[in-house]
PDB file of C-alpha atoms and ligand atoms in Angstrom:
ATOM      1  CA  UNK W  27     -12.979 -20.852   7.720  1.00 89.00           C
ATOM      2  CA  UNK W  28     -11.491 -20.455  11.198  1.00 91.00           C
ATOM      3  CA  UNK W  29      -8.245 -22.246  10.236  1.00 95.00           C
ATOM      4  CA  UNK W  30      -7.947 -20.191   7.045  1.00 96.00           C
ATOM      5  CA  UNK W  31      -8.421 -16.986   9.022  1.00 97.00           C
ATOM      6  CA  UNK W  32      -5.883 -17.992  11.661  1.00 97.00           C
ATOM      7  CA  UNK W  33      -3.323 -18.677   8.915  1.00 97.00           C
ATOM      8  CA  UNK W  34      -3.947 -15.515   6.870  1.00 98.00           C
ATOM      9  CA  UNK W  35      -5.378 -12.987   9.340  1.00 97.00           C
ATOM     10  CA  UNK W  36      -3.344 -13.916  12.420  1.00 98.00           C
ATOM     11  CA  UNK W  37      -0.039 -15.764  11.895  1.00 97.00           C
ATOM     12  CA  UNK W  38       0.338 -14.501   8.316  1.00 98.00           C
ATOM     13  CA  UNK W  39      -0.029 -10.898   9.508  1.00 98.00           C
ATOM     14  CA  UNK W  40       2.684 -11.390  12.156  1.00 98.00           C
ATOM     15  CA  UNK W  41       4.960 -13.000   9.576  1.00 98.00           C
ATOM     16  CA  UNK W  42       4.199 -10.353   6.930  1.00 98.00           C
ATOM     17  CA  UNK W  43       4.790  -7.395   9.238  1.00 98.00           C
ATOM     18  CA  UNK W  44       7.912  -9.067  10.739  1.00 98.00           C
ATOM     19  CA  UNK W  45       9.506  -9.742   7.335  1.00 98.00           C
ATOM     20  CA  UNK W  46       8.517  -6.265   6.114  1.00 97.00           C
ATOM     21  CA  UNK W  47      10.046  -4.432   9.094  1.00 97.00           C
ATOM     22  CA  UNK W  48      13.244  -6.508   9.263  1.00 97.00           C
ATOM     23  CA  UNK W  49      13.570  -6.544   5.447  1.00 96.00           C
ATOM     24  CA  UNK W  50      13.206  -2.775   5.131  1.00 94.00           C
ATOM     25  CA  UNK W  51      15.644  -2.195   8.022  1.00 94.00           C
ATOM     26  CA  UNK W  52      18.139  -4.468   6.261  1.00 94.00           C
ATOM     27  CA  UNK W  53      17.632  -2.641   2.933  1.00 91.00           C
ATOM     28  CA  UNK W  54      18.084   0.753   4.600  1.00 89.00           C
ATOM     29  CA  UNK W  55      21.234  -0.482   6.375  1.00 91.00           C
ATOM     30  CA  UNK W  56      22.604  -1.711   3.028  1.00 89.00           C
ATOM     31  CA  UNK W  57      21.953   1.659   1.382  1.00 85.00           C
ATOM     32  CA  UNK W  58      23.449   3.559   4.328  1.00 84.00           C
ATOM     33  CA  UNK W  59      26.650   1.485   4.314  1.00 88.00           C
ATOM     34  CA  UNK W  60      27.219   1.444   0.540  1.00 82.00           C
ATOM     35  CA  UNK W  61      30.284   3.618  -0.169  1.00 82.00           C
ATOM     36  CA  UNK W  62      29.362   6.940  -1.738  1.00 78.00           C
ATOM     37  CA  UNK W  63      30.180   7.291  -5.434  1.00 76.00           C
ATOM     38  CA  UNK W  64      33.373   9.328  -5.938  1.00 78.00           C
ATOM     39  CA  UNK W  65      31.711  10.780  -9.047  1.00 75.00           C
ATOM     40  CA  UNK W  66      28.966  13.347  -8.613  1.00 73.00           C
ATOM     41  CA  UNK W  67      25.765  11.947 -10.077  1.00 71.00           C
ATOM     42  CA  UNK W  68      23.760  15.184 -10.174  1.00 70.00           C
ATOM     43  CA  UNK W  69      22.014  16.338 -13.331  1.00 72.00           C
ATOM     44  CA  UNK W  70      21.556  19.898 -14.528  1.00 71.00           C
ATOM     45  CA  UNK W  71      19.880  22.209 -13.640  1.00 73.00           C
ATOM     46  CA  UNK W  72      21.172  21.850 -10.077  1.00 76.00           C
ATOM     47  CA  UNK W  73      19.697  23.855  -7.201  1.00 78.00           C
ATOM     48  CA  UNK W  74      22.200  26.175  -5.517  1.00 76.00           C
ATOM     49  CA  UNK W  75      21.218  25.888  -1.843  1.00 80.00           C
ATOM     50  CA  UNK W  76      20.556  22.922   0.444  1.00 77.00           C
ATOM     51  CA  UNK W  77      16.920  23.966   0.989  1.00 83.00           C
ATOM     52  CA  UNK W  78      16.342  24.212  -2.769  1.00 82.00           C
ATOM     53  CA  UNK W  79      17.811  20.700  -3.162  1.00 82.00           C
ATOM     54  CA  UNK W  80      15.379  19.294  -0.602  1.00 81.00           C
ATOM     55  CA  UNK W  81      12.462  21.104  -2.275  1.00 85.00           C
ATOM     56  CA  UNK W  82      13.468  19.755  -5.687  1.00 83.00           C
ATOM     57  CA  UNK W  83      13.818  16.248  -4.215  1.00 81.00           C
ATOM     58  CA  UNK W  84      10.292  16.468  -2.741  1.00 82.00           C
ATOM     59  CA  UNK W  85       8.862  17.794  -6.023  1.00 84.00           C
ATOM     60  CA  UNK W  86      10.622  15.109  -8.116  1.00 79.00           C
ATOM     61  CA  UNK W  87       9.499  12.364  -5.715  1.00 80.00           C
ATOM     62  CA  UNK W  88       5.956  13.409  -4.874  1.00 84.00           C
ATOM     63  CA  UNK W  89       4.886  14.986  -8.184  1.00 83.00           C
ATOM     64  CA  UNK W  90       7.384  13.345 -10.574  1.00 81.00           C
ATOM     65  CA  UNK W  91       7.111  15.985 -13.354  1.00 84.00           C
ATOM     66  CA  UNK W  92       9.674  14.064 -15.431  1.00 84.00           C
ATOM     67  CA  UNK W  93       7.287  11.058 -15.614  1.00 84.00           C
ATOM     68  CA  UNK W  94       4.371  13.345 -16.486  1.00 87.00           C
ATOM     69  CA  UNK W  95       6.298  14.596 -19.512  1.00 91.00           C
ATOM     70  CA  UNK W  96       7.319  11.120 -20.703  1.00 90.00           C
ATOM     71  CA  UNK W  97       4.047   9.174 -20.198  1.00 91.00           C
ATOM     72  CA  UNK W  98       1.175  11.460 -19.086  1.00 93.00           C
ATOM     73  CA  UNK W  99      -1.537   8.770 -18.844  1.00 94.00           C
ATOM     74  CA  UNK W 100       0.683   6.492 -16.788  1.00 93.00           C
ATOM     75  CA  UNK W 101       1.570   9.452 -14.561  1.00 95.00           C
ATOM     76  CA  UNK W 102      -2.124  10.331 -14.037  1.00 96.00           C
ATOM     77  CA  UNK W 103      -2.972   6.773 -12.947  1.00 96.00           C
ATOM     78  CA  UNK W 104       0.130   6.527 -10.761  1.00 94.00           C
ATOM     79  CA  UNK W 105      -0.650   9.862  -9.102  1.00 94.00           C
ATOM     80  CA  UNK W 106      -4.278   8.852  -8.466  1.00 96.00           C
ATOM     81  CA  UNK W 107      -3.117   5.476  -7.110  1.00 96.00           C
ATOM     82  CA  UNK W 108      -0.637   6.989  -4.664  1.00 94.00           C
ATOM     83  CA  UNK W 109      -3.072   9.620  -3.357  1.00 96.00           C
ATOM     84  CA  UNK W 110      -5.791   6.945  -2.982  1.00 97.00           C
ATOM     85  CA  UNK W 111      -3.331   4.535  -1.303  1.00 97.00           C
ATOM     86  CA  UNK W 112      -2.392   7.250   1.183  1.00 96.00           C
ATOM     87  CA  UNK W 113      -6.097   7.822   1.882  1.00 97.00           C
ATOM     88  CA  UNK W 114      -6.716   4.077   2.306  1.00 97.00           C
ATOM     89  CA  UNK W 115      -3.649   3.829   4.579  1.00 96.00           C
ATOM     90  CA  UNK W 116      -5.023   6.596   6.822  1.00 96.00           C
ATOM     91  CA  UNK W 117      -8.471   4.926   6.720  1.00 96.00           C
ATOM     92  CA  UNK W 118      -6.969   1.609   7.866  1.00 97.00           C
ATOM     93  CA  UNK W 119      -5.889   3.520  11.017  1.00 96.00           C
ATOM     94  CA  UNK W 120      -9.487   3.003  12.149  1.00 95.00           C
ATOM     95  CA  UNK W 121      -8.560  -0.636  12.753  1.00 96.00           C
ATOM     96  CA  UNK W 122      -6.174   0.511  15.480  1.00 96.00           C
ATOM     97  CA  UNK W 123      -8.350   3.214  17.033  1.00 94.00           C
ATOM     98  CA  UNK W 124     -11.675   4.773  16.088  1.00 93.00           C
ATOM     99  CA  UNK W 125     -11.323   8.335  14.739  1.00 94.00           C
ATOM    100  CA  UNK W 126     -13.275   9.605  17.756  1.00 93.00           C
ATOM    101  CA  UNK W 127     -13.188  13.385  16.972  1.00 94.00           C
ATOM    102  CA  UNK W 128     -14.559  12.648  13.492  1.00 94.00           C
ATOM    103  CA  UNK W 129     -17.323  10.418  14.927  1.00 94.00           C
ATOM    104  CA  UNK W 130     -18.200  13.138  17.465  1.00 95.00           C
ATOM    105  CA  UNK W 131     -18.438  15.609  14.633  1.00 95.00           C
ATOM    106  CA  UNK W 132     -20.266  13.490  12.042  1.00 94.00           C
ATOM    107  CA  UNK W 133     -22.194  11.122  14.322  1.00 92.00           C
ATOM    108  CA  UNK W 134     -22.153   7.306  13.959  1.00 92.00           C
ATOM    109  CA  UNK W 135     -24.204   7.283  10.756  1.00 93.00           C
ATOM    110  CA  UNK W 136     -22.317  10.211   9.248  1.00 95.00           C
ATOM    111  CA  UNK W 137     -19.021   8.441   9.948  1.00 95.00           C
ATOM    112  CA  UNK W 138     -20.275   5.250   8.281  1.00 94.00           C
ATOM    113  CA  UNK W 139     -21.350   7.259   5.210  1.00 95.00           C
ATOM    114  CA  UNK W 140     -18.041   9.128   5.112  1.00 96.00           C
ATOM    115  CA  UNK W 141     -16.054   5.877   5.431  1.00 95.00           C
ATOM    116  CA  UNK W 142     -18.154   4.250   2.699  1.00 95.00           C
ATOM    117  CA  UNK W 143     -17.576   7.139   0.287  1.00 97.00           C
ATOM    118  CA  UNK W 144     -13.913   7.808   1.052  1.00 97.00           C
ATOM    119  CA  UNK W 145     -12.931   4.108   1.314  1.00 96.00           C
ATOM    120  CA  UNK W 146     -15.027   3.278  -1.748  1.00 97.00           C
ATOM    121  CA  UNK W 147     -13.478   6.077  -3.834  1.00 98.00           C
ATOM    122  CA  UNK W 148      -9.953   5.099  -2.778  1.00 98.00           C
ATOM    123  CA  UNK W 149     -10.680   1.447  -3.530  1.00 98.00           C
ATOM    124  CA  UNK W 150     -12.044   2.208  -7.021  1.00 98.00           C
ATOM    125  CA  UNK W 151      -9.176   4.544  -7.917  1.00 98.00           C
ATOM    126  CA  UNK W 152      -6.587   1.978  -6.795  1.00 98.00           C
ATOM    127  CA  UNK W 153      -8.343  -0.780  -8.716  1.00 98.00           C
ATOM    128  CA  UNK W 154      -8.571   1.371 -11.873  1.00 98.00           C
ATOM    129  CA  UNK W 155      -4.830   2.141 -11.667  1.00 98.00           C
ATOM    130  CA  UNK W 156      -3.845  -1.510 -11.201  1.00 98.00           C
ATOM    131  CA  UNK W 157      -6.096  -2.620 -14.085  1.00 98.00           C
ATOM    132  CA  UNK W 158      -4.497   0.101 -16.243  1.00 97.00           C
ATOM    133  CA  UNK W 159      -1.000  -1.099 -15.265  1.00 96.00           C
ATOM    134  CA  UNK W 160      -1.861  -4.719 -16.029  1.00 97.00           C
ATOM    135  CA  UNK W 161      -3.326  -3.717 -19.431  1.00 96.00           C
ATOM    136  CA  UNK W 162      -0.288  -1.539 -20.181  1.00 95.00           C
ATOM    137  CA  UNK W 163       2.060  -4.490 -19.645  1.00 95.00           C
ATOM    138  CA  UNK W 164      -0.216  -6.984 -21.424  1.00 95.00           C
ATOM    139  CA  UNK W 165      -0.918  -5.088 -24.657  1.00 93.00           C
ATOM    140  CA  UNK W 166       1.384  -2.801 -26.610  1.00 84.00           C
ATOM    141  CA  UNK W 167       5.102  -2.051 -26.505  1.00 88.00           C
ATOM    142  CA  UNK W 168       5.591  -2.318 -22.711  1.00 89.00           C
ATOM    143  CA  UNK W 169       4.949  -6.052 -22.932  1.00 92.00           C
ATOM    144  CA  UNK W 170       8.453  -6.465 -24.360  1.00 92.00           C
ATOM    145  CA  UNK W 171       9.983  -4.613 -21.420  1.00 91.00           C
ATOM    146  CA  UNK W 172       8.076  -6.519 -18.734  1.00 92.00           C
ATOM    147  CA  UNK W 173       9.525  -9.262 -16.554  1.00 92.00           C
ATOM    148  CA  UNK W 174       7.616 -11.798 -14.408  1.00 93.00           C
ATOM    149  CA  UNK W 175       8.169  -9.683 -11.269  1.00 93.00           C
ATOM    150  CA  UNK W 176       6.134  -6.855 -12.820  1.00 93.00           C
ATOM    151  CA  UNK W 177       3.123  -9.143 -13.210  1.00 96.00           C
ATOM    152  CA  UNK W 178       3.569 -10.822  -9.838  1.00 96.00           C
ATOM    153  CA  UNK W 179       3.463  -7.493  -8.016  1.00 95.00           C
ATOM    154  CA  UNK W 180       0.445  -6.320  -9.994  1.00 97.00           C
ATOM    155  CA  UNK W 181      -1.345  -9.623  -9.355  1.00 97.00           C
ATOM    156  CA  UNK W 182      -0.714  -9.332  -5.606  1.00 97.00           C
ATOM    157  CA  UNK W 183      -1.900  -5.714  -5.576  1.00 97.00           C
ATOM    158  CA  UNK W 184      -4.960  -6.669  -7.617  1.00 98.00           C
ATOM    159  CA  UNK W 185      -5.792  -9.410  -5.107  1.00 98.00           C
ATOM    160  CA  UNK W 186      -5.357  -7.111  -2.094  1.00 98.00           C
ATOM    161  CA  UNK W 187      -7.481  -4.348  -3.610  1.00 98.00           C
ATOM    162  CA  UNK W 188     -10.285  -6.411  -5.134  1.00 98.00           C
ATOM    163  CA  UNK W 189     -10.842  -8.253  -1.845  1.00 97.00           C
ATOM    164  CA  UNK W 190     -10.654  -4.975   0.134  1.00 97.00           C
ATOM    165  CA  UNK W 191     -13.245  -3.538  -2.249  1.00 97.00           C
ATOM    166  CA  UNK W 192     -15.361  -6.650  -1.844  1.00 96.00           C
ATOM    167  CA  UNK W 193     -15.451  -6.099   1.922  1.00 96.00           C
ATOM    168  CA  UNK W 194     -16.164  -2.410   1.399  1.00 96.00           C
ATOM    169  CA  UNK W 195     -18.961  -2.767  -1.176  1.00 96.00           C
ATOM    170  CA  UNK W 196     -20.490  -6.171  -0.460  1.00 94.00           C
ATOM    171  CA  UNK W 197     -19.499  -7.000   3.125  1.00 90.00           C
ATOM    172  CA  UNK W 198     -21.802  -6.384   6.041  1.00 87.00           C
ATOM    173  CA  UNK W 199     -19.303  -6.480   8.908  1.00 94.00           C
ATOM    174  CA  UNK W 200     -19.023  -3.312  10.974  1.00 92.00           C
ATOM    175  CA  UNK W 201     -15.692  -1.458  11.316  1.00 93.00           C
ATOM    176  CA  UNK W 202     -15.853  -1.998  15.106  1.00 94.00           C
ATOM    177  CA  UNK W 203     -15.780  -5.786  14.578  1.00 96.00           C
ATOM    178  CA  UNK W 204     -12.724  -5.557  12.315  1.00 97.00           C
ATOM    179  CA  UNK W 205     -11.134  -3.338  14.973  1.00 97.00           C
ATOM    180  CA  UNK W 206     -11.791  -5.946  17.670  1.00 97.00           C
ATOM    181  CA  UNK W 207      -9.914  -8.529  15.555  1.00 98.00           C
ATOM    182  CA  UNK W 208      -7.016  -6.199  14.680  1.00 97.00           C
ATOM    183  CA  UNK W 209      -6.586  -4.880  18.222  1.00 97.00           C
ATOM    184  CA  UNK W 210      -6.380  -8.469  19.484  1.00 97.00           C
ATOM    185  CA  UNK W 211      -3.415  -8.972  17.154  1.00 97.00           C
ATOM    186  CA  UNK W 212      -1.717  -5.853  18.496  1.00 97.00           C
ATOM    187  CA  UNK W 213      -1.808  -7.146  22.070  1.00 97.00           C
ATOM    188  CA  UNK W 214      -0.729 -10.645  20.951  1.00 97.00           C
ATOM    189  CA  UNK W 215      -3.981 -12.224  22.143  1.00 97.00           C
ATOM    190  CA  UNK W 216      -5.400 -13.018  18.710  1.00 96.00           C
ATOM    191  CA  UNK W 217      -9.117 -13.620  18.500  1.00 95.00           C
ATOM    192  CA  UNK W 218     -11.479 -13.650  15.555  1.00 97.00           C
ATOM    193  CA  UNK W 219     -14.907 -12.277  16.495  1.00 96.00           C
ATOM    194  CA  UNK W 220     -17.921 -14.551  15.912  1.00 95.00           C
ATOM    195  CA  UNK W 221     -19.491 -11.989  13.561  1.00 95.00           C
ATOM    196  CA  UNK W 222     -16.549 -12.526  11.192  1.00 96.00           C
ATOM    197  CA  UNK W 223     -16.549 -16.319  11.553  1.00 96.00           C
ATOM    198  CA  UNK W 224     -20.292 -16.496  10.888  1.00 94.00           C
ATOM    199  CA  UNK W 225     -20.255 -14.208   7.841  1.00 94.00           C
ATOM    200  CA  UNK W 226     -19.145 -15.158   4.325  1.00 93.00           C
ATOM    201  CA  UNK W 227     -17.266 -11.824   4.374  1.00 94.00           C
ATOM    202  CA  UNK W 228     -14.826 -13.697   6.639  1.00 95.00           C
ATOM    203  CA  UNK W 229     -13.541 -15.407   3.471  1.00 96.00           C
ATOM    204  CA  UNK W 230     -12.988 -12.000   1.852  1.00 96.00           C
ATOM    205  CA  UNK W 231     -11.062 -10.801   4.898  1.00 97.00           C
ATOM    206  CA  UNK W 232      -8.974 -13.995   4.789  1.00 97.00           C
ATOM    207  CA  UNK W 233      -8.232 -13.466   1.082  1.00 97.00           C
ATOM    208  CA  UNK W 234      -7.490  -9.728   1.593  1.00 98.00           C
ATOM    209  CA  UNK W 235      -5.025 -10.706   4.292  1.00 98.00           C
ATOM    210  CA  UNK W 236      -3.503 -13.599   2.308  1.00 98.00           C
ATOM    211  CA  UNK W 237      -2.605 -11.218  -0.547  1.00 98.00           C
ATOM    212  CA  UNK W 238      -1.517  -8.532   1.930  1.00 98.00           C
ATOM    213  CA  UNK W 239       0.761 -10.987   3.803  1.00 98.00           C
ATOM    214  CA  UNK W 240       2.429 -12.064   0.548  1.00 98.00           C
ATOM    215  CA  UNK W 241       2.699  -8.435  -0.560  1.00 97.00           C
ATOM    216  CA  UNK W 242       4.370  -7.413   2.730  1.00 97.00           C
ATOM    217  CA  UNK W 243       6.768 -10.394   2.622  1.00 97.00           C
ATOM    218  CA  UNK W 244       7.800  -9.634  -0.950  1.00 96.00           C
ATOM    219  CA  UNK W 245       7.940  -5.826  -0.605  1.00 95.00           C
ATOM    220  CA  UNK W 246      11.512  -5.424   0.790  1.00 94.00           C
ATOM    221  CA  UNK W 247      12.933  -7.664  -1.970  1.00 92.00           C
ATOM    222  CA  UNK W 248      11.007  -6.061  -4.837  1.00 92.00           C
ATOM    223  CA  UNK W 249      11.218  -2.854  -6.840  1.00 88.00           C
ATOM    224  CA  UNK W 250       8.614  -1.409  -4.468  1.00 87.00           C
ATOM    225  CA  UNK W 251      11.444  -0.379  -2.144  1.00 84.00           C
ATOM    226  CA  UNK W 252      11.345   2.745  -4.323  1.00 78.00           C
ATOM    227  CA  UNK W 253       8.786   3.911  -1.736  1.00 74.00           C
ATOM    228  CA  UNK W 254      11.850   4.815   0.353  1.00 76.00           C
ATOM    229  CA  UNK W 255      14.645   4.716  -2.231  1.00 75.00           C
ATOM    230  CA  UNK W 256      12.967   7.338  -4.463  1.00 77.00           C
ATOM    231  CA  UNK W 257      13.703  10.073  -1.911  1.00 74.00           C
ATOM    232  CA  UNK W 258      17.467   9.417  -1.696  1.00 75.00           C
ATOM    233  CA  UNK W 259      17.777   8.665  -5.437  1.00 76.00           C
ATOM    234  CA  UNK W 260      16.169  12.022  -6.255  1.00 73.00           C
ATOM    235  CA  UNK W 261      18.456  13.780  -3.773  1.00 73.00           C
ATOM    236  CA  UNK W 262      21.493  12.287  -5.526  1.00 74.00           C
ATOM    237  CA  UNK W 263      20.183  13.668  -8.844  1.00 72.00           C
ATOM    238  CA  UNK W 264      20.931  17.203  -7.652  1.00 70.00           C
ATOM    239  CA  UNK W 265      24.300  16.484  -6.008  1.00 71.00           C
TER     240      UNK W 265
HETATM  241  C1  HEM H 301      -2.129  -5.445   7.850  1.00 89.89           C
HETATM  242  C2  HEM H 301      -2.595  -4.909   6.742  1.00 89.89           C
HETATM  243  C3  HEM H 301      -4.072  -4.717   6.377  1.00 89.89           C
HETATM  244  C4  HEM H 301      -5.213  -4.947   7.101  1.00 89.89           C
HETATM  245  C5  HEM H 301      -5.327  -5.460   8.537  1.00 89.89           C
HETATM  246  C6  HEM H 301      -6.351  -4.599   6.262  1.00 89.89           C
HETATM  247  C7  HEM H 301      -7.699  -4.693   6.616  1.00 89.89           C
HETATM  248  C8  HEM H 301      -8.766  -4.228   5.863  1.00 89.89           C
HETATM  249  C9  HEM H 301     -10.154  -4.259   6.254  1.00 89.89           C
HETATM  250  C10 HEM H 301     -10.685  -4.850   7.566  1.00 89.89           C
HETATM  251  C11 HEM H 301     -10.893  -3.675   5.253  1.00 89.89           C
HETATM  252  C12 HEM H 301     -12.422  -3.505   5.217  1.00 89.89           C
HETATM  253  C13 HEM H 301     -12.800  -2.141   5.716  1.00 89.89           C
HETATM  254  C14 HEM H 301     -14.319  -1.982   5.807  1.00 89.89           C
HETATM  255  O1  HEM H 301     -15.010  -2.420   4.902  1.00 89.89           O
HETATM  256  O2  HEM H 301     -14.752  -1.428   6.834  1.00 89.89           O
HETATM  257  C15 HEM H 301      -9.965  -3.264   4.221  1.00 89.89           C
HETATM  258  C16 HEM H 301     -10.329  -2.628   3.059  1.00 89.89           C
HETATM  259  C17 HEM H 301      -9.448  -2.242   2.060  1.00 89.89           C
HETATM  260  N1  HEM H 301      -8.088  -2.469   2.049  1.00 89.89           N
HETATM  261 FE1  HEM H 301      -7.001  -3.337   3.515  1.00 89.89          FE
HETATM  262  N2  HEM H 301      -5.878  -4.163   5.036  1.00 89.89           N
HETATM  263  C18 HEM H 301      -4.494  -4.213   5.072  1.00 89.89           C
HETATM  264  C19 HEM H 301      -3.614  -3.872   4.065  1.00 89.89           C
HETATM  265  C20 HEM H 301      -3.975  -3.320   2.852  1.00 89.89           C
HETATM  266  C21 HEM H 301      -3.058  -2.946   1.791  1.00 89.89           C
HETATM  267  C22 HEM H 301      -1.524  -3.148   1.845  1.00 89.89           C
HETATM  268  C23 HEM H 301      -3.809  -2.400   0.785  1.00 89.89           C
HETATM  269  C24 HEM H 301      -3.409  -1.864  -0.566  1.00 89.89           C
HETATM  270  C25 HEM H 301      -2.221  -1.876  -1.096  1.00 89.89           C
HETATM  271  C26 HEM H 301      -5.194  -2.427   1.207  1.00 89.89           C
HETATM  272  C27 HEM H 301      -6.254  -1.965   0.457  1.00 89.89           C
HETATM  273  C28 HEM H 301      -7.568  -1.961   0.860  1.00 89.89           C
HETATM  274  C29 HEM H 301      -8.645  -1.374   0.076  1.00 89.89           C
HETATM  275  C30 HEM H 301      -8.481  -0.698  -1.287  1.00 89.89           C
HETATM  276  C31 HEM H 301      -9.812  -1.554   0.807  1.00 89.89           C
HETATM  277  C32 HEM H 301     -11.244  -1.094   0.414  1.00 89.89           C
HETATM  278  C33 HEM H 301     -11.407   0.374   0.618  1.00 89.89           C
HETATM  279  C34 HEM H 301     -11.329   0.767   2.080  1.00 89.89           C
HETATM  280  O3  HEM H 301     -12.198   0.349   2.851  1.00 89.89           O
HETATM  281  O4  HEM H 301     -10.343   1.446   2.434  1.00 89.89           O
HETATM  282  N3  HEM H 301      -5.266  -2.996   2.456  1.00 89.89           N
HETATM  283  N4  HEM H 301      -8.686  -3.611   4.613  1.00 89.89           N
END
């Protein structure tokens, strides 16, 4: 297991984060240096002031009312997924530093209960959304519109989430142990704590990280760059 973990949860993480950061910087540079269209691409109704444009851009990006009108069920799952992903992202911050004020407030046990409920809810919502997306592209009319990339991304996301959920619901390793491992990566002195090496949950962590590494490597070259592109694309819509 140690070799597997060093590949996926040490070197793979460095590679994944490196490709992600450089890839996204390259994508952003490409967008920034693409000549502006001489034709205005805005759609009516257009906001009159700059502030109203920014507000409309934020509404169109973060709430996406146009998607809600076209495919309400898809919108509901997508909205739940993004809110849950944001929650899980914040929760993963615990790997860098314990949320000390929250622990002081809730106590050690209270924090563990809160993390179990919030992480568990986020994990279930994300899993439900990905299963819905896979079903949507596997049965019914959207199958005809789907390309292999659509399935690849969903498969990677499914892998990341199901293994994260496995650690959350079945694993017995304490957050502090995961933090020890992740902090060692941050200071470039990678070490995998014995508690992880001795537990079968170590395999789940390795699998969670394998899917995450692949996801991060692929992200800048996939349609997921909409995470950044959506903001500028929606701004152009009101030009
Ligand atoms: C470098 C990147 C990442 C690291 C180091 C990491 C690490 C971890 C760890 C250690 C856990 C177990 C938490 C516990 O049980 O105490 C976990 C859970 C989880 N992870 Fe990740 N993860 C990463 C990226 C991701 C990504 C990109 C996603 C989703 C797109 C994700 C989704 C989840 C979910 C849904 C859970 C279960 C719910 C929760 O505890 O938040 N992770 N992750």
